[in-house]
Short mmCIF file of C-alpha atoms in Angstrom, two decimals:
data_model
loop_
_atom_site.label_atom_id
_atom_site.label_comp_id
_atom_site.label_asym_id
_atom_site.label_seq_id
_atom_site.Cartn_x
_atom_site.Cartn_y
_atom_site.Cartn_z
CA MET P 1 95.14 72.97 91.22
CA GLN P 2 94.06 74.33 87.86
CA GLU P 3 96.52 74.76 85.01
CA THR P 4 97.99 78.28 84.88
CA GLY P 5 100.37 77.91 81.97
CA LEU P 6 103.20 78.96 84.28
CA LYS P 7 106.18 76.67 84.51
CA PRO P 8 107.79 76.49 87.95
CA LYS P 9 111.40 77.65 87.97
CA ILE P 10 113.87 75.05 89.19
CA HIS P 11 116.26 76.15 91.92
CA ASP P 12 117.95 74.49 94.86
CA LEU P 13 116.55 75.03 98.37
CA SER P 14 118.87 72.53 100.02
CA SER P 15 121.02 75.34 101.47
CA ILE P 16 118.18 76.09 103.88
CA GLY P 17 117.21 72.46 104.34
CA VAL P 18 113.98 72.62 102.34
CA SER P 19 112.86 70.14 99.70
CA THR P 20 109.46 69.43 98.19
CA SER P 21 107.81 67.16 95.66
CA GLY P 22 105.53 70.07 94.78
CA ASN P 23 106.26 72.94 92.43
CA VAL P 24 108.66 75.70 93.43
CA TYR P 25 107.83 79.12 91.94
CA TRP P 26 110.93 81.27 92.31
CA ASN P 27 111.02 85.08 91.98
CA GLN P 28 107.78 85.21 90.02
CA THR P 29 106.56 88.54 88.66
CA PRO P 30 103.55 90.27 90.23
CA ALA P 31 101.40 89.23 87.27
CA GLU P 32 102.42 85.59 87.68
CA LEU P 33 101.78 85.65 91.43
CA VAL P 34 98.38 87.29 91.00
CA GLU P 35 97.45 84.59 88.48
CA LEU P 36 98.62 81.83 90.84
CA ALA P 37 96.77 83.37 93.79
CA LEU P 38 93.53 83.55 91.82
CA VAL P 39 93.86 79.95 90.58
CA ASN P 40 94.57 78.82 94.16
CA GLY P 41 91.48 80.65 95.42
CA GLU P 42 93.58 82.88 97.66
CA GLY P 43 91.87 86.15 96.71
CA LYS P 44 89.77 88.17 94.27
CA LEU P 45 90.52 91.04 91.94
CA ALA P 46 89.08 94.44 92.77
CA ASP P 47 87.98 96.80 90.00
CA THR P 48 91.21 98.77 90.51
CA GLY P 49 93.23 95.64 89.64
CA ALA P 50 94.37 95.12 93.24
CA LEU P 51 94.27 91.63 94.76
CA MET P 52 91.95 91.37 97.76
CA CYS P 53 92.92 88.67 100.29
CA ASP P 54 91.92 87.61 103.79
CA THR P 55 94.47 86.85 106.48
CA GLY P 56 92.29 84.40 108.40
CA SER P 57 91.73 84.46 112.14
CA PHE P 58 94.68 86.82 112.67
CA THR P 59 94.05 90.29 111.26
CA GLY P 60 97.06 91.82 112.98
CA ARG P 61 100.30 90.87 114.65
CA SER P 62 100.29 88.64 117.74
CA PRO P 63 102.93 90.23 120.01
CA LYS P 64 102.61 87.61 122.76
CA ASP P 65 103.54 84.91 120.24
CA ARG P 66 106.69 86.57 118.95
CA PHE P 67 109.87 85.03 120.36
CA ILE P 68 113.65 85.42 120.15
CA VAL P 69 115.96 82.45 120.58
CA LYS P 70 118.04 82.98 123.71
CA ASP P 71 121.61 81.80 123.13
CA ASP P 72 125.18 83.02 123.51
CA LEU P 73 124.64 85.74 120.88
CA THR P 74 121.50 87.22 122.43
CA LYS P 75 121.44 86.40 126.14
CA ASP P 76 123.33 89.54 127.25
CA GLU P 77 122.17 91.87 124.47
CA VAL P 78 118.39 91.51 124.21
CA TRP P 79 116.00 93.40 126.49
CA TRP P 80 114.14 90.32 127.73
CA GLY P 81 110.57 90.61 129.01
CA ASP P 82 107.02 90.84 127.76
CA ILE P 83 108.17 92.26 124.41
CA ASN P 84 111.18 90.03 123.77
CA ILE P 85 110.14 86.60 124.97
CA PRO P 86 112.97 84.04 125.14
CA PHE P 87 112.76 80.77 123.20
CA ASP P 88 114.90 77.68 123.68
CA ALA P 89 117.40 76.96 120.90
CA ASP P 90 116.72 73.22 120.90
CA LYS P 91 112.98 73.84 120.68
CA PHE P 92 113.63 76.09 117.68
CA ASP P 93 115.62 73.38 115.91
CA ALA P 94 112.89 70.81 116.52
CA LEU P 95 110.14 73.13 115.32
CA HIS P 96 112.21 74.07 112.27
CA GLN P 97 112.51 70.40 111.33
CA LYS P 98 108.76 69.87 111.77
CA MET P 99 108.07 72.80 109.45
CA ILE P 100 110.48 71.47 106.83
CA ASP P 101 108.87 68.04 107.00
CA ASN P 102 105.47 69.66 106.53
CA LEU P 103 106.66 71.40 103.33
CA ARG P 104 107.73 68.23 101.53
CA ASP P 105 104.63 67.91 99.35
CA LYS P 106 103.60 71.56 99.07
CA ASN P 107 103.88 74.09 96.29
CA LEU P 108 106.31 76.77 97.42
CA TYR P 109 106.76 80.41 96.43
CA VAL P 110 110.30 81.64 96.97
CA ARG P 111 111.59 85.20 96.77
CA ASP P 112 115.07 86.65 96.97
CA ALA P 113 115.01 90.23 98.18
CA TYR P 114 116.87 92.94 100.05
CA ALA P 115 116.10 94.80 103.25
CA GLY P 116 117.93 98.12 103.22
CA ALA P 117 118.39 100.59 100.37
CA ASP P 118 122.01 101.28 101.39
CA LYS P 119 123.99 98.31 100.07
CA THR P 120 126.58 98.70 102.86
CA TYR P 121 124.06 97.63 105.49
CA ARG P 122 121.41 95.63 103.62
CA LEU P 123 120.25 92.12 104.39
CA LYS P 124 119.92 89.59 101.60
CA LEU P 125 116.68 87.72 102.25
CA ARG P 126 115.28 84.44 101.05
CA VAL P 127 111.57 84.05 101.80
CA VAL P 128 109.80 80.70 101.46
CA ASN P 129 105.99 80.99 101.35
CA THR P 130 103.19 78.48 100.93
CA LYS P 131 100.80 81.20 99.65
CA ALA P 132 101.27 83.03 96.36
CA TRP P 133 99.68 86.22 97.68
CA GLN P 134 102.09 86.34 100.62
CA ASN P 135 105.01 86.06 98.20
CA LEU P 136 103.52 89.00 96.29
CA PHE P 137 103.41 90.85 99.64
CA CYS P 138 107.17 90.23 99.97
CA HIS P 139 107.74 91.46 96.41
CA ASN P 140 105.93 94.67 97.32
CA MET P 141 107.38 95.27 100.78
CA PHE P 142 111.02 94.27 100.39
CA LEU P 143 113.52 95.70 97.93
CA ARG P 144 113.73 94.01 94.55
CA PRO P 145 117.22 93.04 93.27
CA GLU P 146 118.09 93.58 89.64
CA SER P 147 117.49 90.41 87.63
CA TYR P 148 121.19 89.83 86.89
CA LYS P 149 121.94 89.81 90.65
CA LEU P 150 119.50 86.95 91.20
CA GLN P 151 121.64 84.49 89.25
CA GLU P 152 124.10 83.95 92.10
CA PHE P 153 122.07 85.33 95.01
CA GLU P 154 123.30 84.14 98.41
CA PRO P 155 120.95 85.02 101.28
CA ASN P 156 122.15 85.97 104.75
CA PHE P 157 118.73 85.76 106.41
CA THR P 158 115.82 83.41 105.73
CA ILE P 159 112.08 83.49 106.44
CA ILE P 160 109.97 80.33 106.32
CA CYS P 161 106.27 81.20 106.51
CA ASP P 162 103.49 78.60 106.46
CA PRO P 163 100.14 79.94 107.75
CA ASP P 164 98.62 76.45 107.75
CA PHE P 165 101.31 74.91 109.96
CA LYS P 166 100.24 74.89 113.59
CA ALA P 167 102.54 74.25 116.51
CA ASP P 168 101.73 72.02 119.47
CA PRO P 169 102.39 74.29 122.47
CA ALA P 170 102.87 71.39 124.88
CA VAL P 171 105.62 69.92 122.69
CA ASP P 172 107.04 72.88 120.78
CA GLY P 173 107.32 75.46 123.55
CA THR P 174 105.05 78.07 121.97
CA ARG P 175 102.18 79.83 123.76
CA GLN P 176 99.57 78.95 121.14
CA ASP P 177 99.58 77.15 117.81
CA ASN P 178 100.71 80.37 116.03
CA PHE P 179 104.23 81.75 116.35
CA ALA P 180 106.90 84.05 114.94
CA ILE P 181 110.39 83.13 116.15
CA ILE P 182 113.65 84.94 115.37
CA ASN P 183 116.95 83.08 115.59
CA PHE P 184 119.86 85.50 115.20
CA THR P 185 122.50 82.78 115.34
CA LYS P 186 120.82 80.67 112.62
CA ARG P 187 119.77 83.93 110.88
CA MET P 188 116.26 82.65 110.34
CA ILE P 189 112.64 83.51 111.14
CA LEU P 190 109.96 80.82 111.45
CA ILE P 191 106.33 81.93 111.11
CA GLY P 192 103.38 79.56 111.37
CA GLY P 193 99.71 79.40 112.30
CA THR P 194 98.96 82.97 111.20
CA GLY P 195 98.08 84.40 107.80
CA TYR P 196 98.89 87.99 108.76
CA ALA P 197 101.61 88.93 106.26
CA GLY P 198 102.82 91.84 108.40
CA GLU P 199 104.58 89.33 110.67
CA MET P 200 107.22 88.89 107.93
CA LYS P 201 107.74 92.62 107.47
CA LYS P 202 107.97 93.35 111.19
CA GLY P 203 110.12 90.27 111.80
CA ILE P 204 112.81 91.67 109.51
CA PHE P 205 112.39 95.11 111.10
CA SER P 206 113.14 93.51 114.49
CA VAL P 207 116.17 91.78 112.99
CA LEU P 208 117.58 95.08 111.71
CA ASN P 209 116.79 96.76 115.03
CA PHE P 210 119.19 94.26 116.60
CA LEU P 211 121.90 93.94 113.98
CA LEU P 212 122.40 97.57 112.93
CA PRO P 213 123.15 99.02 116.40
CA THR P 214 125.18 96.07 117.66
CA GLU P 215 127.23 95.43 114.51
CA ASN P 216 127.39 98.85 112.81
CA GLN P 217 126.39 101.54 115.35
CA VAL P 218 123.59 102.55 112.96
CA LEU P 219 120.29 103.83 114.39
CA PRO P 220 117.20 101.95 113.14
CA MET P 221 113.93 103.91 113.31
CA HIS P 222 110.19 103.25 113.13
CA CYS P 223 109.40 106.38 111.15
CA SER P 224 108.51 107.86 107.78
CA ALA P 225 110.92 110.11 105.89
CA ASN P 226 110.79 112.57 103.03
CA ILE P 227 113.17 114.92 101.28
CA GLY P 228 112.98 118.41 99.76
CA HIS P 229 114.57 119.71 96.58
CA ASP P 230 117.87 120.02 98.45
CA SER P 231 119.33 116.52 98.87
CA LEU P 232 120.30 117.47 102.42
CA ASP P 233 116.77 118.55 103.32
CA THR P 234 115.70 115.24 104.84
CA ALA P 235 112.92 115.12 107.45
CA ILE P 236 111.97 112.21 109.72
CA PHE P 237 108.50 111.65 111.20
CA PHE P 238 107.99 109.40 114.22
CA GLY P 239 104.49 108.64 115.45
CA LEU P 240 102.17 105.87 116.58
CA SER P 241 98.95 104.94 114.81
CA GLY P 242 96.54 107.84 114.39
CA THR P 243 99.09 110.63 114.82
CA GLY P 244 99.33 111.54 111.12
CA LYS P 245 102.73 110.03 110.29
CA THR P 246 101.71 108.83 106.82
CA THR P 247 99.58 111.89 106.05
CA LEU P 248 102.17 114.48 107.05
CA SER P 249 105.11 112.76 105.36
CA ALA P 250 103.13 112.34 102.10
CA ASP P 251 103.74 115.85 100.83
CA SER P 252 103.42 116.35 97.07
CA SER P 253 106.12 119.04 97.20
CA ARG P 254 108.66 116.65 98.73
CA GLY P 255 110.00 113.24 97.69
CA LEU P 256 108.95 110.21 99.74
CA ILE P 257 111.88 108.15 101.03
CA GLY P 258 109.60 105.71 102.84
CA ASP P 259 106.63 105.49 105.16
CA ASP P 260 107.63 103.17 108.01
CA GLU P 261 111.16 101.79 108.55
CA HIS P 262 114.51 103.55 108.13
CA ALA P 263 118.08 103.75 109.40
CA TRP P 264 120.31 106.73 110.14
CA THR P 265 123.99 106.19 109.35
CA GLU P 266 126.97 108.53 109.47
CA LYS P 267 126.24 109.51 105.86
CA ASN P 268 122.52 109.17 105.19
CA VAL P 269 119.02 108.02 106.02
CA PHE P 270 117.83 104.98 104.08
CA ASN P 271 114.61 103.02 103.76
CA PHE P 272 114.57 99.37 104.81
CA GLU P 273 111.69 98.58 102.49
CA GLY P 274 110.59 98.63 98.89
CA GLY P 275 106.95 99.40 99.54
CA CYS P 276 104.26 100.74 101.84
CA TYR P 277 101.85 98.96 104.19
CA ALA P 278 99.09 101.46 104.87
CA LYS P 279 95.80 101.33 106.72
CA VAL P 280 92.80 101.80 104.45
CA ILE P 281 89.94 102.12 106.93
CA ASP P 282 87.70 104.99 105.72
CA LEU P 283 90.15 105.70 102.90
CA THR P 284 89.07 108.28 100.31
CA ARG P 285 90.91 109.98 97.47
CA ASP P 286 90.31 113.35 99.14
CA LYS P 287 91.90 112.23 102.43
CA GLU P 288 94.86 110.23 101.08
CA PRO P 289 95.17 110.67 97.30
CA GLU P 290 98.62 109.03 97.07
CA ILE P 291 97.51 105.88 98.90
CA PHE P 292 94.13 105.73 97.13
CA ASP P 293 95.72 105.86 93.69
CA ALA P 294 98.44 103.34 94.64
CA ILE P 295 95.83 100.59 95.06
CA LYS P 296 96.05 99.25 91.53
CA PHE P 297 97.28 96.10 89.81
CA GLY P 298 100.11 94.59 91.83
CA ALA P 299 98.84 96.01 95.11
CA ILE P 300 97.22 93.87 97.80
CA VAL P 301 94.31 94.84 100.02
CA GLU P 302 93.80 92.80 103.18
CA ASN P 303 90.53 91.94 104.95
CA THR P 304 88.42 94.45 103.03
CA ARG P 305 85.03 93.80 101.42
CA PHE P 306 83.35 94.90 98.19
CA HIS P 307 80.26 97.04 97.91
CA GLU P 308 77.44 94.58 97.37
CA GLY P 309 77.12 93.41 93.78
CA THR P 310 80.37 95.09 92.68
CA ARG P 311 84.14 94.67 92.75
CA SER P 312 84.51 98.16 94.23
CA ILE P 313 86.24 98.16 97.63
CA ASP P 314 84.12 99.38 100.56
CA TYR P 315 86.73 101.10 102.68
CA GLU P 316 84.21 101.84 105.42
CA ASN P 317 83.47 98.15 105.96
CA THR P 318 84.86 96.89 109.28
CA SER P 319 83.04 93.54 109.29
CA VAL P 320 86.39 91.68 109.31
CA THR P 321 88.57 94.16 111.18
CA GLU P 322 89.34 97.86 111.56
CA ASN P 323 92.93 96.98 110.65
CA THR P 324 92.26 96.78 106.91
CA ARG P 325 95.46 97.42 104.96
CA THR P 326 97.08 97.70 101.57
CA ALA P 327 100.57 96.62 100.54
CA TYR P 328 102.00 98.16 97.38
CA PRO P 329 105.48 98.75 95.93
CA ILE P 330 106.84 102.21 96.54
CA TYR P 331 106.99 102.88 92.79
CA HIS P 332 103.18 103.14 92.92
CA ILE P 333 103.78 106.51 94.64
CA GLU P 334 104.47 109.19 92.06
CA ASN P 335 106.90 111.26 94.14
CA ALA P 336 108.88 108.37 95.63
CA VAL P 337 112.65 108.83 95.36
CA GLU P 338 114.88 106.15 93.85
CA PRO P 339 116.97 104.86 95.49
CA SER P 340 115.16 105.36 98.82
CA VAL P 341 117.99 107.32 100.42
CA GLY P 342 118.30 110.86 101.78
CA GLY P 343 120.98 112.94 103.46
CA ILE P 344 121.49 113.58 107.17
CA PRO P 345 118.20 114.99 108.51
CA ARG P 346 117.93 118.60 109.56
CA ASN P 347 114.58 118.16 111.29
CA VAL P 348 113.03 115.30 113.27
CA PHE P 349 109.34 115.36 114.21
CA PHE P 350 107.78 113.38 117.06
CA LEU P 351 104.06 113.24 116.27
CA THR P 352 101.53 112.70 119.06
CA CYS P 353 97.76 112.82 119.19
CA ASP P 354 97.30 114.29 122.67
CA ALA P 355 93.64 113.73 123.51
CA TYR P 356 94.04 115.70 126.75
CA GLY P 357 94.71 118.97 124.92
CA VAL P 358 97.80 119.66 127.04
CA LEU P 359 100.75 119.59 124.65
CA PRO P 360 101.47 122.54 122.34
CA PRO P 361 100.86 122.05 118.61
CA ILE P 362 104.61 122.40 118.09
CA SER P 363 107.51 122.71 120.51
CA ARG P 364 111.28 122.45 120.24
CA LEU P 365 113.17 119.88 122.33
CA ASN P 366 116.71 120.00 123.63
CA LYS P 367 118.81 116.82 123.54
CA GLY P 368 117.73 115.52 126.94
CA GLN P 369 114.06 116.17 126.17
CA ALA P 370 114.39 114.53 122.76
CA MET P 371 115.85 111.38 124.29
CA TYR P 372 113.20 111.37 127.04
CA HIS P 373 110.27 111.78 124.65
CA PHE P 374 111.81 109.30 122.21
CA ILE P 375 111.93 106.67 124.96
CA SER P 376 108.39 107.62 126.07
CA GLY P 377 106.78 107.42 122.61
CA TYR P 378 103.51 109.03 123.73
CA THR P 379 100.12 109.33 122.13
CA ALA P 380 96.52 108.81 123.33
CA LYS P 381 93.57 106.72 122.24
CA VAL P 382 90.19 108.40 122.09
CA ALA P 383 86.72 106.99 122.62
CA GLY P 384 85.51 104.82 119.78
CA THR P 385 88.92 103.78 118.45
CA GLU P 386 88.78 100.43 120.28
CA ALA P 387 86.11 98.43 122.08
CA GLY P 388 85.89 99.51 125.69
CA VAL P 389 87.63 102.86 125.23
CA THR P 390 85.14 105.42 126.56
CA GLU P 391 87.52 108.25 127.50
CA PRO P 392 91.05 109.29 126.50
CA GLN P 393 93.75 106.78 127.41
CA THR P 394 97.51 107.39 127.44
CA VAL P 395 99.62 105.14 125.23
CA PHE P 396 103.39 104.86 125.53
CA SER P 397 105.47 102.82 123.08
CA ALA P 398 109.23 103.15 123.51
CA CYS P 399 110.97 104.77 120.53
CA PHE P 400 107.55 104.80 118.82
CA GLY P 401 107.96 101.09 118.13
CA ALA P 402 108.39 99.07 121.35
CA PRO P 403 107.15 95.73 119.91
CA PHE P 404 110.09 95.68 117.46
CA LEU P 405 112.99 96.65 119.76
CA PRO P 406 115.26 93.76 120.78
CA LEU P 407 117.60 96.13 122.67
CA HIS P 408 116.84 98.35 125.66
CA PRO P 409 115.19 101.63 124.50
CA THR P 410 117.84 103.79 126.18
CA ARG P 411 120.44 102.41 123.76
CA TYR P 412 118.50 103.72 120.76
CA ALA P 413 117.85 107.03 122.57
CA GLN P 414 121.54 107.56 123.31
CA MET P 415 122.33 106.99 119.63
CA LEU P 416 119.76 109.66 118.74
CA GLY P 417 121.31 112.07 121.24
CA LYS P 418 124.78 111.59 119.76
CA LYS P 419 123.48 112.29 116.28
CA MET P 420 121.74 115.46 117.50
CA ASP P 421 125.03 116.69 118.94
CA LYS P 422 127.08 115.82 115.87
CA HIS P 423 124.73 117.15 113.22
CA GLU P 424 122.91 119.99 115.09
CA VAL P 425 119.51 118.50 114.32
CA ASN P 426 116.25 120.17 115.36
CA VAL P 427 113.79 117.88 117.13
CA TRP P 428 110.16 118.99 117.30
CA LEU P 429 107.25 117.59 119.29
CA VAL P 430 104.07 118.07 117.23
CA ASN P 431 100.61 117.59 118.75
CA THR P 432 98.10 116.64 116.07
CA GLY P 433 95.46 115.97 118.74
CA TRP P 434 93.22 118.25 120.76
CA THR P 435 93.35 121.94 121.60
CA GLY P 436 91.08 124.20 123.65
CA GLY P 437 90.28 121.32 126.01
CA PRO P 438 90.43 117.54 126.11
CA TYR P 439 88.60 115.17 123.77
CA GLY P 440 84.87 115.84 124.11
CA LYS P 441 85.34 119.51 124.99
CA GLY P 442 88.08 120.88 122.78
CA SER P 443 88.59 120.40 119.05
CA ARG P 444 91.08 118.51 116.90
CA MET P 445 94.03 120.57 115.68
CA LYS P 446 93.38 121.71 112.12
CA LEU P 447 95.50 119.86 109.59
CA LYS P 448 96.25 123.10 107.75
CA TYR P 449 97.82 124.53 110.92
CA THR P 450 99.91 121.40 111.50
CA ARG P 451 101.14 121.48 107.91
CA ALA P 452 101.97 125.18 108.26
CA MET P 453 104.01 124.53 111.42
CA ILE P 454 105.92 121.64 109.86
CA ASN P 455 106.61 123.69 106.74
CA ALA P 456 107.83 126.57 108.88
CA ALA P 457 110.21 124.25 110.73
CA LEU P 458 111.49 122.76 107.46
CA GLU P 459 112.01 126.20 105.91
CA GLY P 460 113.83 127.59 108.96
CA ALA P 461 111.09 130.12 109.71
CA LEU P 462 111.03 129.09 113.39
CA GLU P 463 114.74 129.63 113.99
CA ASN P 464 114.22 133.16 115.33
CA ALA P 465 110.55 132.98 116.24
CA GLY P 466 111.08 133.76 119.91
CA TYR P 467 110.34 131.02 122.44
CA ARG P 468 108.85 130.58 125.87
CA LYS P 469 109.17 127.50 128.09
CA HIS P 470 106.25 125.33 129.09
CA SER P 471 105.84 125.58 132.85
CA ILE P 472 105.55 121.80 133.44
CA PHE P 473 107.14 120.05 130.45
CA HIS P 474 109.79 122.79 129.98
CA PHE P 475 110.15 122.43 126.20
CA GLU P 476 110.22 125.59 124.06
CA ILE P 477 107.06 126.93 122.40
CA PRO P 478 107.44 129.36 119.46
CA ALA P 479 105.68 132.69 119.93
CA VAL P 480 104.83 133.06 116.24
CA CYS P 481 104.52 130.83 113.19
CA PRO P 482 103.60 131.84 109.64
CA GLY P 483 100.06 130.79 108.77
CA VAL P 484 99.07 129.97 112.35
CA PRO P 485 97.23 132.31 114.79
CA SER P 486 99.51 133.01 117.76
CA LYS P 487 96.82 131.96 120.24
CA VAL P 488 96.78 128.46 118.73
CA LEU P 489 100.46 128.00 119.62
CA SER P 490 99.71 128.20 123.37
CA PRO P 491 97.47 125.37 124.61
CA ARG P 492 96.76 127.20 127.86
CA GLU P 493 95.38 130.22 126.01
CA THR P 494 93.07 128.05 123.90
CA TRP P 495 91.48 126.49 127.00
CA GLN P 496 90.11 129.68 128.56
CA ASP P 497 90.29 127.80 131.89
CA ASP P 498 93.70 128.02 133.55
CA LYS P 499 92.79 125.81 136.49
CA GLY P 500 91.38 123.08 134.25
CA TYR P 501 94.37 123.23 131.93
CA TYR P 502 97.00 122.91 134.65
CA ALA P 503 95.09 120.12 136.39
CA MET P 504 95.12 118.16 133.14
CA ALA P 505 98.77 119.04 132.46
CA ASN P 506 99.77 117.75 135.89
CA LYS P 507 97.82 114.55 135.27
CA LEU P 508 99.60 113.95 131.96
CA ALA P 509 103.00 114.76 133.49
CA GLU P 510 102.41 112.19 136.22
CA ALA P 511 101.53 109.59 133.56
CA PHE P 512 104.82 110.32 131.76
CA ASN P 513 106.81 109.95 134.97
CA LYS P 514 105.06 106.73 135.96
CA ASN P 515 105.74 105.22 132.55
CA PHE P 516 109.42 106.23 132.70
CA GLU P 517 110.00 104.39 135.99
CA LYS P 518 110.80 101.17 134.12
CA PHE P 519 113.59 102.90 132.20
CA LYS P 520 115.21 104.84 135.06
CA ASP P 521 117.89 102.29 135.93
CA PHE P 522 119.36 102.57 132.41
CA ALA P 523 118.66 106.25 131.76
CA THR P 524 121.33 108.96 131.83
CA ASP P 525 121.13 112.04 134.09
CA GLU P 526 120.38 114.13 130.99
CA MET P 527 117.34 111.98 130.17
CA LEU P 528 116.07 112.05 133.75
CA ALA P 529 116.47 115.84 133.95
CA ALA P 530 113.97 116.16 131.09
CA SER P 531 111.14 114.56 133.06
CA PRO P 532 108.09 116.84 133.36
CA LYS P 533 107.59 118.32 136.81
CA PRO P 534 103.99 118.59 138.00
CA ASN P 535 103.38 121.82 139.89
CA LEU P 536 100.39 121.97 142.22
CA ASN P 537 100.85 125.75 142.60
CA PHE P 538 99.11 126.12 139.24
CA VAL P 539 95.92 124.38 140.41
#
């Protein structure tokens, strides 16, 4: 290792069982971590000042290799299955010791951080990394304590992350040599064999998705959130990839609370994170000016490439992966609010990209429908988004974040329903996908219309718009909306083919009902009553 001029800071890691003969770099600044990463050969500087790094063979999360230790604390609480895969407590202890032994001669990068902008509910994290750039990722993505609070910082959850440590599946109980294992009793996450930094971020999200409902009756959410000039004018945006969650919440006229992970308490909505982790594929300043300009010194870009002969990032390059990303602290966004907290939301938006052209561009949901569609978490993939996708495909992800939910989805949905009742919240289903026909025949909903509908909802202009019910899904469709042609509000009218529209609507309704079968045993009558009802009389 070359000389950097940086002196490692001496602290004690014995409380988490870690010791090393190498250097320990503790709570380094972004500048120090960038310098260390460059000296270590972990990345290169782009002309914007951002650090460009590769994550190795894993360019995304590995859901089948994410485990939860099954013990007395979790055995009756966790929704076990393909998402929450049980792991033996003794195997965890043995693997933990192997990781610690493997760290004994390594340089370590340690960070103390928070998860949760509301101090009543926040986690105090200690992250131990073997890569400087991954420690910079944690600086960007988690909340940064004031320097005076670091002097006597006592963590209540720990992450140990070593991308170069590989498990032996036959001995260690993992599926492959990579793993991410959460132990709620030991309050620790072990991550090895993968360089994808998002495993740390999503590991803590999963932790909060377990702890907040079970210990505090607080609703954790996979959503973005922003706030108007009125401190009570908070809006929440749920949506899977490609639905416009980041784009629609990044409104220059509103303050950004956060772009991905939040909680809803009895008093507020607060961000879990201190930064943003955004996709950058095909990024331009015209499309996403806030994200584009946030990629500067201190930011990280993952798995991107430079234009040949330059240090300028080629955002169209997919030679490594289509899941190219940037991680930057939220203070890189000009209109971010500090602290990242807003009041009780007045409006909640479920964003979906319906490639079948069935769902209205905006509709209002009652409580039962809101819980049903929250559990469903629907969107659609279109041709070209993934290898082998040649026609629209339905995608359902419970609560718009199934891979991160340790509890059964109906528990989160019931919490949402209670909050709707208590606070008289409007819930809107917004289709940012196709209109006038399915993908290949119709056209994508114009962004200006979607923005106009969301603004109308936020401003209360849809309160007395006059509504009609959808004949199959039964949610309410506004008759008028400022800035939007009335015909656009009715998907059936845009098709000009009633028979074709209702055939497709029935097909989508059947897909919803088939998906919901796995939740029926835990669903309430109010949720079940909101199921769409295919009607062959329309065909």
